[in-house]
Amino acid sequence: MTIFSTVGLFIAISLLIALILAVIVIMPWLRAPRSQQKQIDNQLLDINLAVFRERLAELKTDKDSGTIDDSHYQNQKLELERQLLDAQRDVTPMVTPGIKSRLIIIVWVPVLTGMSYLMVGDRTPVFELWTAEDKVAQVADDLLTGKIDQPPAWAVENGQQLISAMQTNVYRHADDPDRWMRLSELFLSLEATDSALEALSRAYRLSPENEEIATTYAQISFFANNGQLDGNSRRVLEGVLAKNPGHEGAQMLMAMGEARSSNFDEAQGWITRLRDSISAKPGDHTQALASLDELSASVADQRAQASEGVEVTVKVSASLLPLVKGDDVLFVAIRDVNGGPPFAAKRLPISVIKQGEANISLSDLDAMMPERTLKSARDNKVQLAVIARISHSGTATAESGDLSGNPVVIGPEQTEVNVEINQQIP
């Protein structure tokens, strides 16, 4: 199919519709009476005659019943006849336009329609999409259905065309989870993580029983969320493990996610389960088991670092809870009372706050820079303070409208602290 076929078909159909509208506009002219005799409008006269006959019949009935006398009957009849004569009139005949006037209307309706279409908005994206469809639509379909793994060289001369064609194809087959899955792979190759997650979420909703889709969705969500398991990815993994308890990919993600959430006992439990699953398989799995040993040692090391950290209890004042929005972000950090970059910080979704309270652990695991740790600050006798802030924009810099609390100074050996968010930044 060529570009002319798509645009040409559109223009042809548009012109046809415009011509039909033009004909509809001039239809009264085409149906205009051709003779002066037929140009007289007798509709009103017919109505008056009917009313006259009905009223005359009523008068006759009243006369016969004795309600009115003959004199009154004659007077009323005369008045009705006078009104009927006054109502008789000829309507000015319609002037039938010539062929030139009709042709002007037929031409100008399509012209004005086309001008309105082009001037109301920029139609360039539409024409570009048609160009992409005509050029690489079949290649896009073959990629999304797995018929080919790589597009031909000519199809990627303009990568945007192929992407547009693939997106259009997927939306035309919106109930096909495999197409959404392959579209997510395209977005991942372009490092468009948010778009990839959206495509994967649609694939998962269409086919939640597909382990590959579910695991990939949870994995991408895990890494996009800085190695943390949010509520959605956790539910997805739990669903996979409920159907297939030995799924190694899901077990590994659960182990890493629990470790990142400082749930070290749960992380070690998943590592043990994964080790047992791998050991039970035939063959040499020395390398895989060694990797698990390294992960287990890393979790143990993280536990040791976390034990030297600070447990922060963040409370939000009841008067400020109505100002908290579902897409807000909670920032908690430990920094020098004199300012500067934090020694430990966490950026968390607002969902961690339950009934106005959240418990958060800050340690060297949350250091912003390898050389700037909580341990180094304490070794150097730095006076530390804990701060907490709820950001509406999600940025690390405080902005007007954010919710915050006063910094709480902690001692060198202090491991627990309470911070109250009780004010709004003006």
Short mmCIF file of C-alpha atoms in Angstrom, two decimals:
data_model
loop_
_atom_site.label_atom_id
_atom_site.label_comp_id
_atom_site.label_asym_id
_atom_site.label_seq_id
_atom_site.Cartn_x
_atom_site.Cartn_y
_atom_site.Cartn_z
CA MET A 1 0.00 0.00 0.00
CA THR A 2 1.41 3.43 -0.95
CA ILE A 3 1.04 6.75 0.81
CA PHE A 4 -1.31 7.86 -1.93
CA SER A 5 -3.68 5.05 -1.13
CA THR A 6 -4.14 6.12 2.50
CA VAL A 7 -4.24 9.88 2.03
CA GLY A 8 -6.03 9.54 -1.29
CA LEU A 9 -8.72 7.34 0.23
CA PHE A 10 -9.17 9.82 3.07
CA ILE A 11 -9.47 12.77 0.66
CA ALA A 12 -11.84 10.88 -1.62
CA ILE A 13 -14.16 9.92 1.23
CA SER A 14 -13.99 13.45 2.66
CA LEU A 15 -14.90 14.97 -0.70
CA LEU A 16 -17.75 12.54 -1.12
CA ILE A 17 -19.18 13.45 2.28
CA ALA A 18 -18.71 17.16 1.57
CA LEU A 19 -20.49 16.83 -1.78
CA ILE A 20 -23.36 14.97 -0.14
CA LEU A 21 -23.66 17.80 2.38
CA ALA A 22 -23.59 20.35 -0.43
CA VAL A 23 -26.37 18.54 -2.23
CA ILE A 24 -28.37 18.40 1.00
CA VAL A 25 -27.93 22.17 1.35
CA ILE A 26 -29.28 22.90 -2.15
CA MET A 27 -31.95 20.17 -2.02
CA PRO A 28 -34.75 22.70 -1.30
CA TRP A 29 -33.74 24.50 -4.49
CA LEU A 30 -33.73 21.29 -6.49
CA ARG A 31 -37.19 20.45 -5.22
CA ALA A 32 -38.59 23.95 -5.81
CA PRO A 33 -41.84 24.08 -7.77
CA ARG A 34 -41.39 24.81 -11.45
CA SER A 35 -44.72 26.35 -12.32
CA GLN A 36 -46.32 29.51 -10.96
CA GLN A 37 -49.51 27.60 -10.28
CA LYS A 38 -47.75 25.21 -7.91
CA GLN A 39 -45.96 28.06 -6.17
CA ILE A 40 -49.10 29.08 -4.31
CA ASP A 41 -49.08 27.75 -0.77
CA ASN A 42 -52.60 26.37 -0.12
CA GLN A 43 -51.75 24.63 3.12
CA LEU A 44 -52.99 27.47 5.35
CA LEU A 45 -56.15 27.85 3.26
CA ASP A 46 -56.93 24.15 3.65
CA ILE A 47 -56.55 24.48 7.42
CA ASN A 48 -58.86 27.51 7.49
CA LEU A 49 -61.47 25.68 5.44
CA ALA A 50 -61.40 22.74 7.81
CA VAL A 51 -61.81 25.05 10.82
CA PHE A 52 -64.61 26.90 9.04
CA ARG A 53 -66.53 23.69 8.37
CA GLU A 54 -66.08 22.48 11.95
CA ARG A 55 -67.23 25.80 13.43
CA LEU A 56 -70.15 25.99 10.98
CA ALA A 57 -71.25 22.48 12.00
CA GLU A 58 -71.09 23.51 15.67
CA LEU A 59 -73.25 26.56 14.98
CA LYS A 60 -75.78 24.39 13.08
CA THR A 61 -75.93 22.00 16.01
CA ASP A 62 -76.46 24.87 18.47
CA LYS A 63 -79.22 26.27 16.26
CA ASP A 64 -80.97 22.91 15.91
CA SER A 65 -80.81 22.35 19.65
CA GLY A 66 -82.24 25.82 20.32
CA THR A 67 -79.14 27.12 22.05
CA ILE A 68 -78.95 30.05 19.61
CA ASP A 69 -81.67 31.64 17.45
CA ASP A 70 -81.65 32.01 13.67
CA SER A 71 -80.51 35.63 13.76
CA HIS A 72 -77.50 34.83 15.93
CA TYR A 73 -76.70 31.84 13.72
CA GLN A 74 -76.70 34.01 10.57
CA ASN A 75 -74.49 36.65 12.17
CA GLN A 76 -71.93 34.08 13.32
CA LYS A 77 -71.94 32.35 9.96
CA LEU A 78 -71.35 35.68 8.20
CA GLU A 79 -68.44 36.47 10.54
CA LEU A 80 -66.85 33.07 9.84
CA GLU A 81 -67.13 33.59 6.09
CA ARG A 82 -65.52 37.04 6.41
CA GLN A 83 -62.59 35.57 8.38
CA LEU A 84 -62.18 32.84 5.80
CA LEU A 85 -62.01 35.35 2.97
CA ASP A 86 -59.41 37.44 4.85
CA ALA A 87 -57.22 34.36 5.41
CA GLN A 88 -57.03 33.50 1.70
CA ARG A 89 -53.69 34.72 0.34
CA ASP A 90 -51.07 33.77 -2.16
CA VAL A 91 -47.51 33.16 -0.90
CA THR A 92 -44.73 34.93 -2.73
CA PRO A 93 -43.31 32.25 -4.97
CA MET A 94 -39.76 30.97 -4.33
CA VAL A 95 -37.23 32.18 -6.85
CA THR A 96 -35.50 29.10 -8.19
CA PRO A 97 -31.73 29.75 -8.42
CA GLY A 98 -29.84 29.04 -11.55
CA ILE A 99 -27.28 26.36 -12.20
CA LYS A 100 -24.44 28.81 -11.46
CA SER A 101 -25.65 29.44 -7.91
CA ARG A 102 -26.03 25.73 -7.30
CA LEU A 103 -22.52 25.00 -8.54
CA ILE A 104 -21.10 27.71 -6.28
CA ILE A 105 -22.68 26.04 -3.24
CA ILE A 106 -21.50 22.57 -4.31
CA VAL A 107 -17.92 23.83 -4.70
CA TRP A 108 -17.72 26.04 -1.62
CA VAL A 109 -19.05 23.53 0.90
CA PRO A 110 -16.16 21.06 0.27
CA VAL A 111 -13.63 23.91 0.08
CA LEU A 112 -14.72 25.46 3.37
CA THR A 113 -14.87 22.02 4.99
CA GLY A 114 -11.30 21.25 3.93
CA MET A 115 -10.05 24.65 5.08
CA SER A 116 -11.71 24.18 8.47
CA TYR A 117 -10.13 20.73 8.86
CA LEU A 118 -6.65 22.01 8.09
CA MET A 119 -6.88 25.27 10.04
CA VAL A 120 -8.45 23.99 13.27
CA GLY A 121 -5.23 22.16 14.25
CA ASP A 122 -1.91 20.82 13.08
CA ARG A 123 -2.61 17.62 11.11
CA THR A 124 1.06 16.79 10.51
CA PRO A 125 1.16 13.98 13.12
CA VAL A 126 -1.81 12.33 11.41
CA PHE A 127 -0.14 12.34 8.02
CA GLU A 128 3.13 11.13 9.57
CA LEU A 129 1.28 8.23 11.18
CA TRP A 130 -0.28 7.32 7.84
CA THR A 131 3.17 7.42 6.28
CA ALA A 132 4.49 5.07 8.95
CA GLU A 133 1.52 2.74 8.54
CA ASP A 134 1.99 2.50 4.79
CA LYS A 135 5.74 1.93 5.08
CA VAL A 136 6.31 -0.39 8.05
CA ALA A 137 2.89 -1.60 9.26
CA GLN A 138 3.57 -5.18 8.19
CA VAL A 139 7.06 -5.16 9.74
CA ALA A 140 5.56 -3.90 13.01
CA ASP A 141 2.97 -6.67 12.97
CA ASP A 142 5.60 -9.32 12.27
CA LEU A 143 7.71 -8.08 15.18
CA LEU A 144 4.79 -8.00 17.58
CA THR A 145 3.59 -11.47 16.61
CA GLY A 146 7.05 -13.02 16.80
CA LYS A 147 7.32 -13.82 13.10
CA ILE A 148 10.65 -11.97 12.96
CA ASP A 149 13.12 -11.06 15.70
CA GLN A 150 14.82 -8.13 13.98
CA PRO A 151 13.38 -5.59 11.55
CA PRO A 152 15.00 -5.24 8.13
CA ALA A 153 17.51 -2.45 7.71
CA TRP A 154 15.21 -0.31 5.55
CA ALA A 155 12.51 -0.41 8.24
CA VAL A 156 14.73 1.23 10.85
CA GLU A 157 15.94 4.08 8.68
CA ASN A 158 13.33 6.13 10.53
CA GLY A 159 12.99 4.57 13.96
CA GLN A 160 10.12 6.83 14.95
CA GLN A 161 7.99 5.44 12.12
CA LEU A 162 8.49 1.88 13.33
CA ILE A 163 7.70 2.83 16.93
CA SER A 164 4.52 4.62 15.87
CA ALA A 165 3.43 1.68 13.74
CA MET A 166 4.06 -0.77 16.58
CA GLN A 167 2.11 1.33 19.08
CA THR A 168 -0.79 1.68 16.65
CA ASN A 169 -0.75 -2.06 16.00
CA VAL A 170 -0.84 -2.87 19.71
CA TYR A 171 -3.77 -0.56 20.35
CA ARG A 172 -5.65 -2.16 17.48
CA HIS A 173 -5.11 -5.54 19.15
CA ALA A 174 -5.45 -4.28 22.71
CA ASP A 175 -6.62 -7.67 24.01
CA ASP A 176 -3.41 -9.47 22.98
CA PRO A 177 -1.01 -9.70 25.98
CA ASP A 178 1.88 -10.95 23.83
CA ARG A 179 1.84 -7.76 21.75
CA TRP A 180 1.94 -5.64 24.90
CA MET A 181 4.83 -7.77 26.16
CA ARG A 182 6.86 -7.24 22.99
CA LEU A 183 6.03 -3.54 23.01
CA SER A 184 7.48 -3.32 26.53
CA GLU A 185 10.70 -4.88 25.21
CA LEU A 186 10.88 -2.12 22.61
CA PHE A 187 10.47 0.54 25.30
CA LEU A 188 13.12 -1.13 27.46
CA SER A 189 15.57 -1.09 24.55
CA LEU A 190 14.90 2.66 24.32
CA GLU A 191 15.32 3.02 28.10
CA ALA A 192 11.74 4.26 28.39
CA THR A 193 11.11 2.42 31.66
CA ASP A 194 7.81 4.10 32.56
CA SER A 195 6.29 3.24 29.17
CA ALA A 196 7.63 -0.31 29.45
CA LEU A 197 6.01 -0.71 32.86
CA GLU A 198 2.69 0.56 31.52
CA ALA A 199 2.81 -1.93 28.65
CA LEU A 200 3.76 -4.76 31.04
CA SER A 201 0.95 -3.86 33.43
CA ARG A 202 -1.56 -4.15 30.58
CA ALA A 203 -0.08 -7.48 29.52
CA TYR A 204 -0.32 -8.72 33.11
CA ARG A 205 -3.94 -7.60 33.49
CA LEU A 206 -4.83 -9.43 30.29
CA SER A 207 -2.96 -12.61 31.23
CA PRO A 208 -2.21 -12.76 34.98
CA GLU A 209 -1.62 -16.51 34.78
CA ASN A 210 1.32 -16.11 32.40
CA GLU A 211 4.42 -16.61 34.58
CA GLU A 212 6.80 -15.00 32.09
CA ILE A 213 4.75 -11.82 31.87
CA ALA A 214 4.18 -11.68 35.63
CA THR A 215 7.84 -12.26 36.50
CA THR A 216 9.07 -9.74 33.94
CA TYR A 217 6.58 -7.17 35.20
CA ALA A 218 7.70 -7.68 38.82
CA GLN A 219 11.37 -7.60 37.83
CA ILE A 220 11.14 -4.34 35.89
CA SER A 221 9.06 -2.79 38.68
CA PHE A 222 11.66 -3.95 41.21
CA PHE A 223 14.61 -2.33 39.45
CA ALA A 224 12.63 0.78 38.48
CA ASN A 225 11.79 1.22 42.16
CA ASN A 226 15.48 1.25 43.15
CA GLY A 227 15.55 -2.39 44.15
CA GLN A 228 12.50 -2.26 46.39
CA LEU A 229 9.35 -4.34 46.27
CA ASP A 230 6.28 -2.13 46.27
CA GLY A 231 2.87 -3.51 47.10
CA ASN A 232 2.00 -4.24 43.47
CA SER A 233 5.18 -6.12 42.53
CA ARG A 234 5.00 -8.08 45.80
CA ARG A 235 1.45 -9.21 44.98
CA VAL A 236 2.53 -10.25 41.49
CA LEU A 237 5.41 -12.35 42.84
CA GLU A 238 3.24 -13.89 45.52
CA GLY A 239 0.76 -14.87 42.81
CA VAL A 240 3.53 -16.54 40.78
CA LEU A 241 4.83 -18.44 43.82
CA ALA A 242 1.33 -19.52 44.81
CA LYS A 243 0.99 -21.32 41.46
CA ASN A 244 4.63 -22.38 41.19
CA PRO A 245 6.39 -22.43 44.59
CA GLY A 246 9.67 -23.47 42.95
CA HIS A 247 9.90 -20.52 40.55
CA GLU A 248 13.53 -19.50 40.99
CA GLY A 249 13.25 -16.06 39.41
CA ALA A 250 10.42 -15.08 41.75
CA GLN A 251 12.29 -16.45 44.75
CA MET A 252 15.40 -14.44 43.88
CA LEU A 253 13.40 -11.22 43.52
CA MET A 254 11.72 -11.87 46.86
CA ALA A 255 15.11 -12.43 48.52
CA MET A 256 16.60 -9.21 47.12
CA GLY A 257 13.44 -7.24 47.83
CA GLU A 258 13.22 -8.37 51.44
CA ALA A 259 16.90 -7.56 51.95
CA ARG A 260 16.38 -4.07 50.48
CA SER A 261 13.42 -3.58 52.83
CA SER A 262 15.63 -4.59 55.80
CA ASN A 263 13.60 -7.77 56.32
CA PHE A 264 16.80 -9.79 56.67
CA ASP A 265 15.31 -12.95 58.21
CA GLU A 266 12.79 -13.22 55.38
CA ALA A 267 15.56 -12.61 52.82
CA GLN A 268 17.71 -15.41 54.28
CA GLY A 269 14.67 -17.66 54.26
CA TRP A 270 14.15 -17.11 50.52
CA ILE A 271 17.86 -17.71 49.89
CA THR A 272 17.68 -21.02 51.76
CA ARG A 273 14.60 -22.06 49.82
CA LEU A 274 16.26 -21.16 46.54
CA ARG A 275 19.39 -23.07 47.51
CA ASP A 276 17.34 -26.20 48.28
CA SER A 277 15.52 -25.90 44.96
CA ILE A 278 18.74 -25.60 42.95
CA SER A 279 20.51 -28.38 44.90
CA ALA A 280 17.67 -30.78 44.20
CA LYS A 281 18.19 -30.48 40.44
CA PRO A 282 20.55 -32.87 38.65
CA GLY A 283 23.81 -31.51 37.33
CA ASP A 284 26.58 -29.21 38.51
CA HIS A 285 25.27 -26.01 40.10
CA THR A 286 28.46 -24.91 41.84
CA GLN A 287 28.43 -21.42 40.33
CA ALA A 288 24.79 -20.78 41.17
CA LEU A 289 25.26 -21.98 44.76
CA ALA A 290 28.37 -19.81 45.12
CA SER A 291 26.34 -16.79 43.98
CA LEU A 292 23.75 -17.60 46.64
CA ASP A 293 26.50 -17.79 49.26
CA GLU A 294 27.66 -14.32 48.24
CA LEU A 295 24.10 -13.01 48.43
CA SER A 296 23.63 -14.56 51.87
CA ALA A 297 26.88 -13.00 53.09
CA SER A 298 25.79 -9.65 51.67
CA VAL A 299 22.47 -9.88 53.54
CA ALA A 300 24.35 -10.69 56.75
CA ASP A 301 26.58 -7.68 56.20
CA GLN A 302 23.56 -5.48 55.56
CA ARG A 303 22.03 -6.75 58.81
CA ALA A 304 25.18 -5.74 60.69
CA GLN A 305 25.16 -2.26 59.16
CA ALA A 306 21.45 -1.80 59.82
CA SER A 307 21.93 -2.74 63.46
CA GLU A 308 24.21 0.29 63.83
CA GLY A 309 21.63 2.60 62.26
CA VAL A 310 18.75 4.65 63.61
CA GLU A 311 15.10 3.61 63.81
CA VAL A 312 13.00 6.64 62.92
CA THR A 313 9.32 6.88 63.81
CA VAL A 314 7.64 9.52 61.65
CA LYS A 315 4.27 10.86 62.78
CA VAL A 316 2.05 13.23 60.81
CA SER A 317 -0.01 15.74 62.75
CA ALA A 318 -3.72 14.98 62.53
CA SER A 319 -4.42 18.51 61.30
CA LEU A 320 -2.12 17.96 58.29
CA LEU A 321 -3.36 14.52 57.24
CA PRO A 322 -6.08 16.00 54.95
CA LEU A 323 -3.28 17.75 53.00
CA VAL A 324 -1.49 14.48 52.21
CA LYS A 325 -2.07 13.26 48.63
CA GLY A 326 -1.81 9.78 47.21
CA ASP A 327 1.15 10.58 44.95
CA ASP A 328 3.20 12.41 47.59
CA VAL A 329 6.68 11.25 48.57
CA LEU A 330 8.19 10.93 52.05
CA PHE A 331 11.82 12.00 52.52
CA VAL A 332 13.66 10.99 55.70
CA ALA A 333 17.34 11.82 56.23
CA ILE A 334 20.12 12.15 58.79
CA ARG A 335 22.45 15.11 58.22
CA ASP A 336 24.83 17.47 59.93
CA VAL A 337 22.99 20.07 62.02
CA ASN A 338 25.03 22.67 60.14
CA GLY A 339 23.73 21.47 56.79
CA GLY A 340 25.32 19.72 53.85
CA PRO A 341 24.50 16.45 52.06
CA PRO A 342 22.83 13.81 54.24
CA PHE A 343 24.76 10.86 55.65
CA ALA A 344 21.73 8.59 55.15
CA ALA A 345 18.48 9.25 53.32
CA LYS A 346 15.42 7.45 51.99
CA ARG A 347 12.81 8.45 49.45
CA LEU A 348 9.63 6.46 50.11
CA PRO A 349 6.09 6.37 48.70
CA ILE A 350 3.52 8.00 50.93
CA SER A 351 1.83 4.61 51.33
CA VAL A 352 4.41 3.69 54.01
CA ILE A 353 2.53 6.01 56.36
CA LYS A 354 -0.24 4.02 58.01
CA GLN A 355 -2.75 5.85 60.18
CA GLY A 356 -0.44 8.86 60.30
CA GLU A 357 2.70 6.95 61.31
CA ALA A 358 5.65 5.18 59.67
CA ASN A 359 8.67 3.30 61.01
CA ILE A 360 11.83 3.72 58.93
CA SER A 361 15.37 2.41 59.38
CA LEU A 362 18.30 4.60 58.34
CA SER A 363 21.84 3.26 58.27
CA ASP A 364 24.98 3.13 56.15
CA LEU A 365 22.92 1.12 53.67
CA ASP A 366 21.19 4.39 52.84
CA ALA A 367 24.33 6.48 52.38
CA MET A 368 24.26 8.91 49.47
CA MET A 369 28.03 8.65 48.90
CA PRO A 370 30.38 5.78 49.84
CA GLU A 371 32.71 8.06 51.84
CA ARG A 372 29.92 9.96 53.59
CA THR A 373 28.37 7.41 55.94
CA LEU A 374 26.63 7.51 59.26
CA LYS A 375 29.52 5.61 60.85
CA SER A 376 32.07 8.11 59.58
CA ALA A 377 29.98 10.99 60.94
CA ARG A 378 29.81 9.44 64.38
CA ASP A 379 33.51 8.63 64.35
CA ASN A 380 34.19 12.30 63.60
CA LYS A 381 31.83 13.44 66.39
CA VAL A 382 29.51 15.22 63.96
CA GLN A 383 26.34 16.59 65.56
CA LEU A 384 23.50 14.86 63.70
CA ALA A 385 19.84 15.69 63.18
CA VAL A 386 16.96 13.71 61.69
CA ILE A 387 14.61 15.46 59.27
CA ALA A 388 11.37 14.32 57.62
CA ARG A 389 9.37 15.96 54.85
CA ILE A 390 6.38 15.11 52.68
CA SER A 391 6.89 16.42 49.15
CA HIS A 392 4.03 17.02 46.72
CA SER A 393 6.35 17.23 43.71
CA GLY A 394 8.66 14.35 44.65
CA THR A 395 11.80 16.48 44.43
CA ALA A 396 14.54 16.38 47.06
CA THR A 397 14.50 20.17 47.47
CA ALA A 398 11.88 21.60 49.82
CA GLU A 399 9.15 23.58 48.07
CA SER A 400 6.24 25.75 49.10
CA GLY A 401 3.31 23.62 50.24
CA ASP A 402 5.43 20.67 51.41
CA LEU A 403 4.80 19.27 54.88
CA SER A 404 7.73 19.13 57.29
CA GLY A 405 8.79 18.99 60.91
CA ASN A 406 11.54 20.49 62.99
CA PRO A 407 14.89 18.66 62.82
CA VAL A 408 15.47 16.39 65.82
CA VAL A 409 19.03 16.29 67.15
CA ILE A 410 20.29 12.82 68.12
CA GLY A 411 23.14 11.76 70.36
CA PRO A 412 26.23 9.75 69.30
CA GLU A 413 24.85 6.45 70.55
CA GLN A 414 21.13 7.09 69.99
CA THR A 415 19.42 4.42 67.87
CA GLU A 416 15.77 5.50 68.08
CA VAL A 417 14.10 8.84 67.42
CA ASN A 418 10.61 10.29 66.88
CA VAL A 419 9.98 13.00 64.29
CA GLU A 420 6.65 14.79 63.95
CA ILE A 421 5.57 16.43 60.69
CA ASN A 422 3.51 19.32 62.02
CA GLN A 423 3.87 22.30 59.67
CA GLN A 424 3.43 23.35 56.08
CA ILE A 425 6.18 25.20 54.29
CA PRO A 426 4.82 28.65 53.25
#
